[in-house]
Each structure stands twice: as structure tokens, then as C-alpha cells.
PDB file of N, CA and C in Angstrom:
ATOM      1  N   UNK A   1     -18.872   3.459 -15.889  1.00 45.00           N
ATOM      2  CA  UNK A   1     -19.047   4.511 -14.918  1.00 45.00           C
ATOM      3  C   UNK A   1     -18.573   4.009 -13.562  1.00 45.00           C
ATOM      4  N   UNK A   2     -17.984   4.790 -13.108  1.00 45.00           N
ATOM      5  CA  UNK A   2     -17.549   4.362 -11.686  1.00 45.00           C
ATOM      6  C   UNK A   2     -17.818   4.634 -10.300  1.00 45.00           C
ATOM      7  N   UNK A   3     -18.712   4.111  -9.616  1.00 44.00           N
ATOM      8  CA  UNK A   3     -19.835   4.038  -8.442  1.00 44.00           C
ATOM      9  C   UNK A   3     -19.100   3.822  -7.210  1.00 44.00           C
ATOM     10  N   UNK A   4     -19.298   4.534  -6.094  1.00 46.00           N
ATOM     11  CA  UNK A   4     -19.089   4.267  -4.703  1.00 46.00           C
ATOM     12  C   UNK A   4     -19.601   3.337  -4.304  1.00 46.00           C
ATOM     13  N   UNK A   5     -18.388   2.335  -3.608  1.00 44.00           N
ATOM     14  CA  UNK A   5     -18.576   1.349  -3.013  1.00 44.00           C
ATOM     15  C   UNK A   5     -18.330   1.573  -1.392  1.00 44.00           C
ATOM     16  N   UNK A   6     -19.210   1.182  -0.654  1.00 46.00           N
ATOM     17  CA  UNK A   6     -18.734   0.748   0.999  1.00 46.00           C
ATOM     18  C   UNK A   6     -19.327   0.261   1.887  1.00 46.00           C
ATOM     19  N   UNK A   7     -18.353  -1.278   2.180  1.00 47.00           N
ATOM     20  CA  UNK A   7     -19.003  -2.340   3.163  1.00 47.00           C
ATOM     21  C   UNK A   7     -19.087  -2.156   4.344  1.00 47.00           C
ATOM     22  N   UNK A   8     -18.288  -0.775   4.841  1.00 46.00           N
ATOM     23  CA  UNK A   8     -17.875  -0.601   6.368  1.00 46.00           C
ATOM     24  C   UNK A   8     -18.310   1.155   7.068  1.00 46.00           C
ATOM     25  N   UNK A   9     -19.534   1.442   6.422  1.00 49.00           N
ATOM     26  CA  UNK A   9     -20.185   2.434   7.421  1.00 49.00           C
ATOM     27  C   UNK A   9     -19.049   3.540   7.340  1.00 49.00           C
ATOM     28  N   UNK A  10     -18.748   4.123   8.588  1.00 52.00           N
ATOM     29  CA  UNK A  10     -17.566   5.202   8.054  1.00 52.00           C
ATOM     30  C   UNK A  10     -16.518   5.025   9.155  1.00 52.00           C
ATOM     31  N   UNK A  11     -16.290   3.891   9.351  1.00 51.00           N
ATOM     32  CA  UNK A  11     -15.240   3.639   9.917  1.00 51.00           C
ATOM     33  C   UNK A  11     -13.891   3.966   9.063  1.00 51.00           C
ATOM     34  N   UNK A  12     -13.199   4.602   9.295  1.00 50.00           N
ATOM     35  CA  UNK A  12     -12.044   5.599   8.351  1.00 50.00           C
ATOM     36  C   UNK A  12     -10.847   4.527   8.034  1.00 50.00           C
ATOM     37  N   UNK A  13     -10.689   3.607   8.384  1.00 50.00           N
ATOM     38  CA  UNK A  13      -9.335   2.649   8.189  1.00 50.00           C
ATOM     39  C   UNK A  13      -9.953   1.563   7.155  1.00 50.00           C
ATOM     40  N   UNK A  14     -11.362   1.421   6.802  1.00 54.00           N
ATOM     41  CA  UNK A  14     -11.800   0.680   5.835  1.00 54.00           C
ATOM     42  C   UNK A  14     -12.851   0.798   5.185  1.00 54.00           C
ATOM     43  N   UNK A  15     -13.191   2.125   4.812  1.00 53.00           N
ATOM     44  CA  UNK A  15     -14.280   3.005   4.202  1.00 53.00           C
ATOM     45  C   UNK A  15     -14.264   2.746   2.860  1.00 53.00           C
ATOM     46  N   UNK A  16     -15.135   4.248   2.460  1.00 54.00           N
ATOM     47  CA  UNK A  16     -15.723   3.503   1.065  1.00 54.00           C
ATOM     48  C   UNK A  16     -14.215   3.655   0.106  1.00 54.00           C
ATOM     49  N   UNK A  17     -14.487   2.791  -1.170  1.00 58.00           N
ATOM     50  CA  UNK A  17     -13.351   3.067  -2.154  1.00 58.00           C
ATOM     51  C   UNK A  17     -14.573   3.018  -3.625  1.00 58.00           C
ATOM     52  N   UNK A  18     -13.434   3.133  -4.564  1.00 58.00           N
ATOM     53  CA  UNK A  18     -13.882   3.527  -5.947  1.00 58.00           C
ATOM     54  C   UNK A  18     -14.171   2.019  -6.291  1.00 58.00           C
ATOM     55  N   UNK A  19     -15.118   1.718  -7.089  1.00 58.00           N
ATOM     56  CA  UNK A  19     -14.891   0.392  -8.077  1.00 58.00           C
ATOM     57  C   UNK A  19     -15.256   0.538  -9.418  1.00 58.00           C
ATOM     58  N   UNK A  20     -14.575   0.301 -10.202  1.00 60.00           N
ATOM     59  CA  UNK A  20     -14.618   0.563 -11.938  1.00 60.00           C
ATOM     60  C   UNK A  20     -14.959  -0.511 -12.866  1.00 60.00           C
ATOM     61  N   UNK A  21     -15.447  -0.654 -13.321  1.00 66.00           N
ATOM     62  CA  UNK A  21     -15.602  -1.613 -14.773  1.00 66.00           C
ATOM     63  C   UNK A  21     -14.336  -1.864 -14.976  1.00 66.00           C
ATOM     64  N   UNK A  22     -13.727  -3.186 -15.801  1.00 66.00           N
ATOM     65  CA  UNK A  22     -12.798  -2.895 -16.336  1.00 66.00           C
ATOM     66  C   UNK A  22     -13.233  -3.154 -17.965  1.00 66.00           C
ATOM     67  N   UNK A  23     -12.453  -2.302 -19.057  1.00 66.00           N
ATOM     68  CA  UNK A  23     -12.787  -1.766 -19.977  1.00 66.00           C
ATOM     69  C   UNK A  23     -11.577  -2.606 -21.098  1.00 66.00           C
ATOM     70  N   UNK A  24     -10.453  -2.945 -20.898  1.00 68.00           N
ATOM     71  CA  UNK A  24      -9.376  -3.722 -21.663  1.00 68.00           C
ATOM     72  C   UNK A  24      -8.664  -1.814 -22.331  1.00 68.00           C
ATOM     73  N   UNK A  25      -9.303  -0.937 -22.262  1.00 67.00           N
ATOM     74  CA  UNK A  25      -8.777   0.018 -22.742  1.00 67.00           C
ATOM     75  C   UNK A  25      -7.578   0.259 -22.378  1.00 67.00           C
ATOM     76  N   UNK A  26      -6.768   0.361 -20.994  1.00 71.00           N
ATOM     77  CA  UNK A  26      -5.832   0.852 -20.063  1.00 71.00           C
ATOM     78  C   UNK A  26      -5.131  -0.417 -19.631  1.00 71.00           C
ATOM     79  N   UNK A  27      -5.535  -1.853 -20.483  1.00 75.00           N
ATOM     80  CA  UNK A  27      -4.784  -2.937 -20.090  1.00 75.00           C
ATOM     81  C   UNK A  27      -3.227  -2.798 -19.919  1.00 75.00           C
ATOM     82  N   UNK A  28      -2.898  -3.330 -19.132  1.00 85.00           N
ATOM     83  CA  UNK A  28      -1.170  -3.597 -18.792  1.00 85.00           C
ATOM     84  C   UNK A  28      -0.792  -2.014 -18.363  1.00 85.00           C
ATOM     85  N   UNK A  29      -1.561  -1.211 -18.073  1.00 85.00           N
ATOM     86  CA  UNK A  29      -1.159   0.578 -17.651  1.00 85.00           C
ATOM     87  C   UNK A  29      -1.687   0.908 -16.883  1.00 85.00           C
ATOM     88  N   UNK A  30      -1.384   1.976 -16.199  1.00 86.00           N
ATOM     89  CA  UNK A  30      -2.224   2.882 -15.283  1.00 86.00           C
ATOM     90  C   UNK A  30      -1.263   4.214 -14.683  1.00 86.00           C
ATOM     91  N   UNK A  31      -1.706   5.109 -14.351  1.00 88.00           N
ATOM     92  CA  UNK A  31      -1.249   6.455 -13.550  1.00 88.00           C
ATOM     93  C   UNK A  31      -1.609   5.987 -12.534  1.00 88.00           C
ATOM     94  N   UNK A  32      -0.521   5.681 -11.111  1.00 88.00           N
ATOM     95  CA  UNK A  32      -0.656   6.508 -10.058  1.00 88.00           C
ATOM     96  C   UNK A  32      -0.541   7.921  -9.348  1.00 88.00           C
ATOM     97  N   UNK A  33      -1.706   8.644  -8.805  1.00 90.00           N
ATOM     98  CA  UNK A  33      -0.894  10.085  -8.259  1.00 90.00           C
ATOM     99  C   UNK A  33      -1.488  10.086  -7.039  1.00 90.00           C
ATOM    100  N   UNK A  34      -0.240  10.761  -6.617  1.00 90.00           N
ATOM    101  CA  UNK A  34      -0.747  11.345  -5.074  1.00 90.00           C
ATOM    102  C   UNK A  34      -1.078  12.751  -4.687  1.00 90.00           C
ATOM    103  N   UNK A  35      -1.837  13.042  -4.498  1.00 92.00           N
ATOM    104  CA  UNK A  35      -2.281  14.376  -3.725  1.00 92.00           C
ATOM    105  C   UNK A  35      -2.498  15.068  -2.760  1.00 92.00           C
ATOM    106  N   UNK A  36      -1.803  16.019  -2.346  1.00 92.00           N
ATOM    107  CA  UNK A  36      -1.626  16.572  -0.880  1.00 92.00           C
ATOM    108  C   UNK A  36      -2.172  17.623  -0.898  1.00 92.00           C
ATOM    109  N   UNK A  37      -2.849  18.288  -0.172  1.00 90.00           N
ATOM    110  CA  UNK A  37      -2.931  19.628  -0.041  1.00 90.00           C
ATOM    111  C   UNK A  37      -4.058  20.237  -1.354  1.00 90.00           C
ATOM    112  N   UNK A  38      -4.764  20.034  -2.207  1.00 90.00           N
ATOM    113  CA  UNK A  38      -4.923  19.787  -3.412  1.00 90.00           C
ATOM    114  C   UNK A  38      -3.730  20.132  -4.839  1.00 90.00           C
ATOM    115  N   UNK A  39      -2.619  19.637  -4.365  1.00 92.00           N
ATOM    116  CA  UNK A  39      -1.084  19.976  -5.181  1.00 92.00           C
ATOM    117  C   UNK A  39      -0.914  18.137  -5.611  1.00 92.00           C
ATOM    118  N   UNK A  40      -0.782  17.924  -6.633  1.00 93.00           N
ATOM    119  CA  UNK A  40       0.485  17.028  -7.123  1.00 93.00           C
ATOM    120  C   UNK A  40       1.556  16.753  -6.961  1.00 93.00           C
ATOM    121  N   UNK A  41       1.876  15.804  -6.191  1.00 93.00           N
ATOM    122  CA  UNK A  41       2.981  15.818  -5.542  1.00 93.00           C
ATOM    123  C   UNK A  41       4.221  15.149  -6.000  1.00 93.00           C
ATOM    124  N   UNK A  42       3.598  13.708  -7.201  1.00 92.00           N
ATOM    125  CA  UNK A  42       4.032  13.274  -7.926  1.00 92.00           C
ATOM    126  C   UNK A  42       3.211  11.629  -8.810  1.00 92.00           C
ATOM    127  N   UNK A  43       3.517  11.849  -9.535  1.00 93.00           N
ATOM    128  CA  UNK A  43       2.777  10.234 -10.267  1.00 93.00           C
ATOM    129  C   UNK A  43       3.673   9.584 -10.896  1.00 93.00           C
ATOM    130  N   UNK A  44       3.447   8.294 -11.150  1.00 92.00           N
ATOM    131  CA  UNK A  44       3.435   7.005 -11.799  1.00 92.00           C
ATOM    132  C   UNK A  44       3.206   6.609 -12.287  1.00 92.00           C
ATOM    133  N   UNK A  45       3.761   5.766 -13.660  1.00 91.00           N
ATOM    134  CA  UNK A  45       3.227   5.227 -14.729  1.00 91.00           C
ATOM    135  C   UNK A  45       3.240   3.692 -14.011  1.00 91.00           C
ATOM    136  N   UNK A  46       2.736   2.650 -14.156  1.00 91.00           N
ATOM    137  CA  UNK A  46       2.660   1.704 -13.947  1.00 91.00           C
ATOM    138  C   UNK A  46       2.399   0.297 -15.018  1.00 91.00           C
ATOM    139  N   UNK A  47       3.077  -0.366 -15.697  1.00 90.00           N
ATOM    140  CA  UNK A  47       3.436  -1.265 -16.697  1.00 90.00           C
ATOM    141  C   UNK A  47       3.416  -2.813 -16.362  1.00 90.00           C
ATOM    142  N   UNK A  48       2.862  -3.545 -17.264  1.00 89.00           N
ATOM    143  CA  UNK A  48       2.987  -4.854 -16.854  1.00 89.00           C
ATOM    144  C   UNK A  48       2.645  -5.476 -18.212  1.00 89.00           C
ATOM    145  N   UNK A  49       3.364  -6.595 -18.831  1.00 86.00           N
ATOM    146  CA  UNK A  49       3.550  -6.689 -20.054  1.00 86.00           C
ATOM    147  C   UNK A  49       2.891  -7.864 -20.206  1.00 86.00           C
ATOM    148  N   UNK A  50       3.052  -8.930 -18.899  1.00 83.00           N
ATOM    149  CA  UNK A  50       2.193 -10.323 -18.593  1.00 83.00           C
ATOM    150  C   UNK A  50       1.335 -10.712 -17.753  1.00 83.00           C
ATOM    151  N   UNK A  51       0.108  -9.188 -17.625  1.00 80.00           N
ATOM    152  CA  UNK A  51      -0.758  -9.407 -17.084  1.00 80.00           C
ATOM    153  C   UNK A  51      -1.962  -8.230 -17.379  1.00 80.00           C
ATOM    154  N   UNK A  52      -2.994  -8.030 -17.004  1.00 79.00           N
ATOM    155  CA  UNK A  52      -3.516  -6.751 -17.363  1.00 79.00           C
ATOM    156  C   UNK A  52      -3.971  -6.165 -16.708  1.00 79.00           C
ATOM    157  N   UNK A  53      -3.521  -6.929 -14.801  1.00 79.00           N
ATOM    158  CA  UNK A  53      -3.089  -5.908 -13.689  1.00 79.00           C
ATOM    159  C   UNK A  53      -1.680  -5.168 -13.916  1.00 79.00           C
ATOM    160  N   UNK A  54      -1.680  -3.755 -13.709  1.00 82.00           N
ATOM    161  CA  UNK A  54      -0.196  -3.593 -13.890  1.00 82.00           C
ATOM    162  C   UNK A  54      -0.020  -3.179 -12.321  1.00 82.00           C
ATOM    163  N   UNK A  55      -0.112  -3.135 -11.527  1.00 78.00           N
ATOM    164  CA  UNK A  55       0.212  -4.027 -10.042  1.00 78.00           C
ATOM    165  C   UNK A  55       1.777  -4.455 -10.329  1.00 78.00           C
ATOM    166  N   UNK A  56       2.539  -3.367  -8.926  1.00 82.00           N
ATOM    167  CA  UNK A  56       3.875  -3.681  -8.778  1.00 82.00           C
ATOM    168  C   UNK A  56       4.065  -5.318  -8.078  1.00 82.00           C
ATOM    169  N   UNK A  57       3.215  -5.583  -7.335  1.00 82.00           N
ATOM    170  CA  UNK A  57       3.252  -6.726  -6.579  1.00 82.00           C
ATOM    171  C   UNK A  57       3.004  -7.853  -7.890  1.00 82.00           C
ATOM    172  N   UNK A  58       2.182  -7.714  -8.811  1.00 82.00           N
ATOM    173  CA  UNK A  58       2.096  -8.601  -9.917  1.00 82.00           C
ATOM    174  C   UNK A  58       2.923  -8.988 -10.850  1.00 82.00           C
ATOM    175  N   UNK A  59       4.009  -8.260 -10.703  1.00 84.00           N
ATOM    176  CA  UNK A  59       5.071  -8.599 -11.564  1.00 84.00           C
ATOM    177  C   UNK A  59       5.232  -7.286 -12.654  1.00 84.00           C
ATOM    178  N   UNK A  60       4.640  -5.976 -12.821  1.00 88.00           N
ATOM    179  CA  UNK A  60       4.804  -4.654 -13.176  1.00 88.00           C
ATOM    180  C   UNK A  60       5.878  -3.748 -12.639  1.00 88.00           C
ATOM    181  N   UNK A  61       5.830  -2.983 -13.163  1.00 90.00           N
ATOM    182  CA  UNK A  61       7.103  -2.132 -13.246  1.00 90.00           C
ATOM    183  C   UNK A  61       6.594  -0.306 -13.143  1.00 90.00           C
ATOM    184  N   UNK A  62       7.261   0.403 -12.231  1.00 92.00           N
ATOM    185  CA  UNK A  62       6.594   1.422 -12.216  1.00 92.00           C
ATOM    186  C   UNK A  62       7.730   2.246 -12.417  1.00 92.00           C
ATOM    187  N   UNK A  63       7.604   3.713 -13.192  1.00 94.00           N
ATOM    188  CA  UNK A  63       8.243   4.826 -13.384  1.00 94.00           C
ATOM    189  C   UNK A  63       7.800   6.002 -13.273  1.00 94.00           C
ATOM    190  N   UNK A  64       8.579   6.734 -12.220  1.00 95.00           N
ATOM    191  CA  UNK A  64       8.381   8.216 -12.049  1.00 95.00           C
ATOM    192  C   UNK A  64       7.929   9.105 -13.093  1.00 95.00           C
ATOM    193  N   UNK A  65       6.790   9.634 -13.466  1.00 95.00           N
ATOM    194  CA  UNK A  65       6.485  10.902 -14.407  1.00 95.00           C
ATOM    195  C   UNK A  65       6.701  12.583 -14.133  1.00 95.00           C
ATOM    196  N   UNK A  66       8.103  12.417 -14.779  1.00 96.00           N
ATOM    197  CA  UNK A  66       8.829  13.778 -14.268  1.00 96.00           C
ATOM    198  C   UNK A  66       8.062  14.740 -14.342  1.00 96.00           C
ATOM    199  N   UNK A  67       7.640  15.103 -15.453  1.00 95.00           N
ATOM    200  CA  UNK A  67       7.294  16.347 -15.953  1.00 95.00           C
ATOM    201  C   UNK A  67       5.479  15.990 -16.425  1.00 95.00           C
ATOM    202  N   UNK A  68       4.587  16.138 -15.534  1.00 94.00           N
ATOM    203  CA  UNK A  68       2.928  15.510 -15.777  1.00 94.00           C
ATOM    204  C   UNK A  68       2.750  17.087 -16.898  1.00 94.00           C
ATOM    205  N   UNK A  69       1.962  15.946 -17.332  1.00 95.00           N
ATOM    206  CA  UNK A  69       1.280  17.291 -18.167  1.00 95.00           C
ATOM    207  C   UNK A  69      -0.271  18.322 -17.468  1.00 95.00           C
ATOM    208  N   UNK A  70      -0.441  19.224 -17.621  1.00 95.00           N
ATOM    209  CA  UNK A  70      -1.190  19.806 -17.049  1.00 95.00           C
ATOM    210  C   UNK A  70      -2.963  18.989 -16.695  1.00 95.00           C
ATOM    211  N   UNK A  71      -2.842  18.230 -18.033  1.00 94.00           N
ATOM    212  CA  UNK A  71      -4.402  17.539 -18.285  1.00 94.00           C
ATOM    213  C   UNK A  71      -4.168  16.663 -16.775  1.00 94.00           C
ATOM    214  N   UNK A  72      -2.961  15.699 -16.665  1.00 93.00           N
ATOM    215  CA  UNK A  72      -2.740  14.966 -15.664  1.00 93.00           C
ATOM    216  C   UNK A  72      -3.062  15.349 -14.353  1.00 93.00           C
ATOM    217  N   UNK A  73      -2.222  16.633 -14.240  1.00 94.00           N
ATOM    218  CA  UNK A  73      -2.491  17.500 -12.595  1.00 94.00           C
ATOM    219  C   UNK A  73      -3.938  17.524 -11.961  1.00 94.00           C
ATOM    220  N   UNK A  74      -4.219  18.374 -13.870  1.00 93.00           N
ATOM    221  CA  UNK A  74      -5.924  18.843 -13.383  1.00 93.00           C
ATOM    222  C   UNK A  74      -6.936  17.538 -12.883  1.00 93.00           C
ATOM    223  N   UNK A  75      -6.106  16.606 -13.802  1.00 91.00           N
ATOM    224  CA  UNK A  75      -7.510  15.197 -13.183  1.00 91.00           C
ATOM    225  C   UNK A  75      -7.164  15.076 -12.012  1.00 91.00           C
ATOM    226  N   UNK A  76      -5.871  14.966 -11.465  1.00 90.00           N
ATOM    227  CA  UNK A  76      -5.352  14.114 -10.507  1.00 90.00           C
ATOM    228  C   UNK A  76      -6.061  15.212  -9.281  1.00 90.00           C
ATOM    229  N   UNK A  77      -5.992  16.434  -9.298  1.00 91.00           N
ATOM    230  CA  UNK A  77      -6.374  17.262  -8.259  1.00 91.00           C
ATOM    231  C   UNK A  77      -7.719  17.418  -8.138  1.00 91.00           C
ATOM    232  N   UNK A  78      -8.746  17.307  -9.039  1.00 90.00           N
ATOM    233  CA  UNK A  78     -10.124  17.227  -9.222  1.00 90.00           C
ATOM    234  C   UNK A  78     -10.566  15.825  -8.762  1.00 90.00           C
ATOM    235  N   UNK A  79      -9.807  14.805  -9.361  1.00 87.00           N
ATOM    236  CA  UNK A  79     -10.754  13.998  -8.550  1.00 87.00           C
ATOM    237  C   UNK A  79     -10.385  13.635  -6.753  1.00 87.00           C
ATOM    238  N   UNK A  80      -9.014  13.811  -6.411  1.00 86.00           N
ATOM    239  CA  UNK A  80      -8.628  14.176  -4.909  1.00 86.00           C
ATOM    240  C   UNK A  80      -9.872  14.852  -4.734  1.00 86.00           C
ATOM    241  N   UNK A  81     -10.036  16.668  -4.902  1.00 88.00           N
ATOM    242  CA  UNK A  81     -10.828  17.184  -3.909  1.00 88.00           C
ATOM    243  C   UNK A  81     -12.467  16.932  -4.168  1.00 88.00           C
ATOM    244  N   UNK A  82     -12.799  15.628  -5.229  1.00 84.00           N
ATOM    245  CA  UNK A  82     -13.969  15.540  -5.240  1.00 84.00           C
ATOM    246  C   UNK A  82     -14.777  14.378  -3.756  1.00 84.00           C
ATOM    247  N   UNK A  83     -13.226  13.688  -3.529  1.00 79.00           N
ATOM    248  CA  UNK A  83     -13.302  12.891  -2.648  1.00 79.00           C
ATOM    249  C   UNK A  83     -13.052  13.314  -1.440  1.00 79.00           C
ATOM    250  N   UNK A  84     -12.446  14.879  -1.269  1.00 76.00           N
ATOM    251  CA  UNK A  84     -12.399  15.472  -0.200  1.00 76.00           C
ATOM    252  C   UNK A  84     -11.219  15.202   1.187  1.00 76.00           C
ATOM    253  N   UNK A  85     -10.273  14.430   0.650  1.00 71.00           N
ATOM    254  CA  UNK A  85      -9.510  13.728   1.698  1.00 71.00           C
ATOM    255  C   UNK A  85      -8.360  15.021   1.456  1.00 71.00           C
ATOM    256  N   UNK A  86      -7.463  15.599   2.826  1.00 75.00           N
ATOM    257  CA  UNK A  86      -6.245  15.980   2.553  1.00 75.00           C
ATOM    258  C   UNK A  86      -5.168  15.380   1.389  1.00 75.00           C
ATOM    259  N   UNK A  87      -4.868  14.538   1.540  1.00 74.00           N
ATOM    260  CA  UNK A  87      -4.074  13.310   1.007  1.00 74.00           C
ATOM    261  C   UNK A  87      -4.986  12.173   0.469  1.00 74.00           C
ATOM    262  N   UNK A  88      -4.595  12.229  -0.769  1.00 76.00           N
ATOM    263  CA  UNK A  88      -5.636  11.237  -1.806  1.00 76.00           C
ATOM    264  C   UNK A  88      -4.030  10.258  -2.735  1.00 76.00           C
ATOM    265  N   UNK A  89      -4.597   9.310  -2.725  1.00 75.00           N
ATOM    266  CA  UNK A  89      -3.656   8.357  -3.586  1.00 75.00           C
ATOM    267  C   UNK A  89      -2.659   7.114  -3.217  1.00 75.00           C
ATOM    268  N   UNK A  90      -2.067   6.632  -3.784  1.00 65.00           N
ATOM    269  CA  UNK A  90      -1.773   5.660  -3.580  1.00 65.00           C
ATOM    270  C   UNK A  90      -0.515   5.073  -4.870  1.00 65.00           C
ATOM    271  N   UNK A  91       0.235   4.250  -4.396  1.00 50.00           N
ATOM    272  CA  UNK A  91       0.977   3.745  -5.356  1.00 50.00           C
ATOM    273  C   UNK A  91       1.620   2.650  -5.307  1.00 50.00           C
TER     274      UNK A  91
END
């Protein structure tokens, strides 16, 4: 389950973030998406074959996901406006 974390009160440049278990399920993978507006703007697959960060800086590899499938959007926009930010995401 994944619980709000935050060391810094609500100072906005280093507020709270997500922290997750890690599970080995999603090893060497991950979706990045970004969200604007509550719209999809675009995501990322993210790959790493020798590590089970898949982290571009780690030596991973990331590719554009042309065409998301709807299940994708709907998470990606639900959990944006659960967090309430204009712009949610990262990559």
C-alpha cells in the first residue's frame, strides 16, 4: 500500500511525495505519465535489463507510448487529480 510521505511541512519545492513498497512485481519496468490539466499528455515505458531500478540515469532506456490504452489514461488522470496538482508527473 502506498502512504504519504513528508519531511518538509508544505513548503511546495520539497513537499510531500508517494513512497511504495517495492514488490519485485514491476522489476526492470515502469510507466511514466504526465498530466496537465487532468488530460494525458503523454507516457513512458521505462526498461532496464541490469538493474531493477529502471531509472534513465541508471543505465535504462525509455520509450514513448504512442497509443496508451484507455485503462492507462484513466489511472494516470485519477491518480493526478487525487493529488490535486495542475501538472502531475514526471519522467
Amino acid at each position: 500500500m502506498a502512504k504519504r510521505h513528508n519531511n518538509h511541512g508544505d513548503d511546495p519545492i520539497n513537499g510531500a511525495g508517494i513512497v511504495q513498497p517495492y514488490t519485485g512485481e514491476c522489476a526492470h519496468r515502469d510507466i511514466r505519465a504526465v498530466v496537465v490539466g487532468g488530460n494525458l499528455m503523454y507516457a513512458v515505458i521505462r526498461t532496464n535489463n541490469s538493474d531493477f531500478r529502471a531509472n534513465i540515469g541508471q543505465g535504462g532506456t525509455g520509450k514513448l507510448i504512442k497509443h496508451p490504452t484507455p485503462q492507462l489514461r484513466e489511472t494516470a488522470t485519477r491518480a493526478a487529480a487525487a493529488c490535486g496538482p495542475e501538472f502531475a508527473g514526471s519522467t
